[in-house]
Each structure stands twice: as structure tokens, then as C-alpha cells.
Coordinates of C-alpha atoms in Angstrom, one line a residue:
M1 CA -1.4 -10.5 7.4
R2 CA -0.9 -9.8 11.1
P3 CA -0.4 -6.2 12.5
S4 CA 3.3 -7.1 13.0
T5 CA 3.8 -8.2 9.4
V6 CA 6.3 -5.9 7.7
I7 CA 5.5 -4.8 4.1
K8 CA 7.8 -3.4 1.4
R9 CA 7.3 -2.4 -2.2
S10 CA 8.2 -5.1 -4.7
D11 CA 11.3 -4.6 -6.8
N12 CA 9.3 -5.6 -9.9
Q13 CA 7.3 -2.4 -10.2
V14 CA 7.7 1.3 -11.2
F15 CA 5.5 4.1 -10.2
C16 CA 5.0 7.9 -10.6
V17 CA 3.0 10.4 -8.6
L18 CA 0.5 12.5 -10.6
D19 CA -1.0 15.2 -8.4
D20 CA -2.7 13.3 -5.5
E21 CA -2.7 10.0 -7.4
V22 CA -0.1 7.3 -7.9
A23 CA 0.3 5.3 -11.1
L24 CA 1.9 1.8 -10.7
L25 CA 3.1 -0.7 -13.3
N26 CA 4.0 -4.3 -12.4
L27 CA 6.9 -4.9 -14.7
D28 CA 6.5 -8.8 -14.7
R29 CA 2.8 -8.8 -15.6
A30 CA 2.6 -5.5 -17.5
H31 CA -0.4 -4.5 -15.4
Y32 CA -1.2 -0.8 -14.7
F33 CA -2.8 0.3 -11.5
G34 CA -4.0 3.8 -10.4
L35 CA -4.3 4.8 -6.8
N36 CA -6.1 7.7 -5.3
D37 CA -6.5 9.2 -1.8
T38 CA -5.9 6.5 0.8
G39 CA -4.2 4.0 -1.6
A40 CA -1.8 6.7 -2.7
H41 CA -1.1 7.6 0.9
I42 CA -0.3 4.1 1.9
W43 CA 1.9 3.6 -1.2
Q44 CA 3.8 6.7 -0.4
S45 CA 4.1 5.5 3.3
L46 CA 5.8 2.4 2.0
E47 CA 8.9 4.3 0.9
T48 CA 10.5 2.3 3.6
P49 CA 9.2 -1.1 4.8
R50 CA 6.5 -0.7 7.5
S51 CA 4.4 -2.9 9.6
V52 CA 0.7 -3.3 8.9
A53 CA 0.0 -1.7 12.4
D54 CA 2.1 1.3 11.5
L55 CA 0.3 1.7 8.2
C56 CA -3.0 1.6 10.0
Q57 CA -1.9 4.2 12.6
D58 CA -0.7 6.5 9.8
V59 CA -4.1 6.2 7.9
L60 CA -6.0 6.8 11.2
A61 CA -3.9 10.0 11.7
H62 CA -4.6 11.3 8.2
F63 CA -8.2 10.3 7.4
E64 CA -11.5 10.3 9.2
V65 CA -12.2 6.6 9.7
T66 CA -12.9 4.3 12.6
A67 CA -10.1 1.9 13.7
D68 CA -12.0 -1.2 12.7
I69 CA -12.9 0.1 9.3
C70 CA -9.4 1.4 8.8
R71 CA -7.8 -1.9 9.7
Q72 CA -10.0 -3.9 7.3
D73 CA -9.6 -1.5 4.4
V74 CA -5.8 -1.4 4.9
L75 CA -5.6 -5.2 5.0
D76 CA -7.9 -5.4 1.9
F77 CA -5.7 -2.9 0.1
L78 CA -2.5 -4.7 1.0
A79 CA -3.9 -8.0 0.0
S80 CA -4.8 -6.7 -3.5
M81 CA -1.4 -5.1 -3.9
Q82 CA 0.3 -8.3 -2.8
E83 CA -1.9 -10.4 -5.2
A84 CA -0.9 -8.0 -8.0
G85 CA 2.8 -8.5 -7.2
L86 CA 3.3 -4.8 -6.1
I87 CA 4.2 -5.4 -2.5
E88 CA 5.8 -8.3 -0.6
T89 CA 6.3 -9.2 3.0
V90 CA 9.7 -8.9 4.7
D91 CA 10.9 -12.1 6.2

């Protein structure tokens, strides 16, 4: 994914917010995922489609992390969510 890649939540998932955590269910695969802290923050930021660069800026503004580590962590998180079918890129 590039910084300009726009990400959105998949239509084939449901989620709920439990305190500071997010519980996700992929409806096609029946896989459950739990997110805490940063992952939950990114998920909630995806209420509307956002670019990878926007997501990184948002994480930098809310968590104490260097830009390089943030970028890699956000990319790793998005890759795992895409592999799980929970997010997709916007064409």
C-alpha cells in the first residue's frame, strides 16, 4: 500500500465497541478479531474511507511513536486486516 491508497471497511464484517476495544467478525469466514488501543483507534478512524497517510497522521497525533515506526505499524495492521477481509482499498 502507498500513502495515497484509500482504505475502507469491508461490507462483509460487523463490529462492536467494548470499552476501549473493538470486536470484529468477518461474516464470510466467520473469523473473530479483537482490537485494542491503536488497532481500535485506526478501526474507528475508518468510519469513512481514509488514505494510509491520513491514518498515519491520526495515529501520530494520538500516540507517542516515531513517524517511521508508526508508518510501518499502520501498514502491517492494514495488511493483516486486508488479508482477513475486514478492509479493502477504494479504486
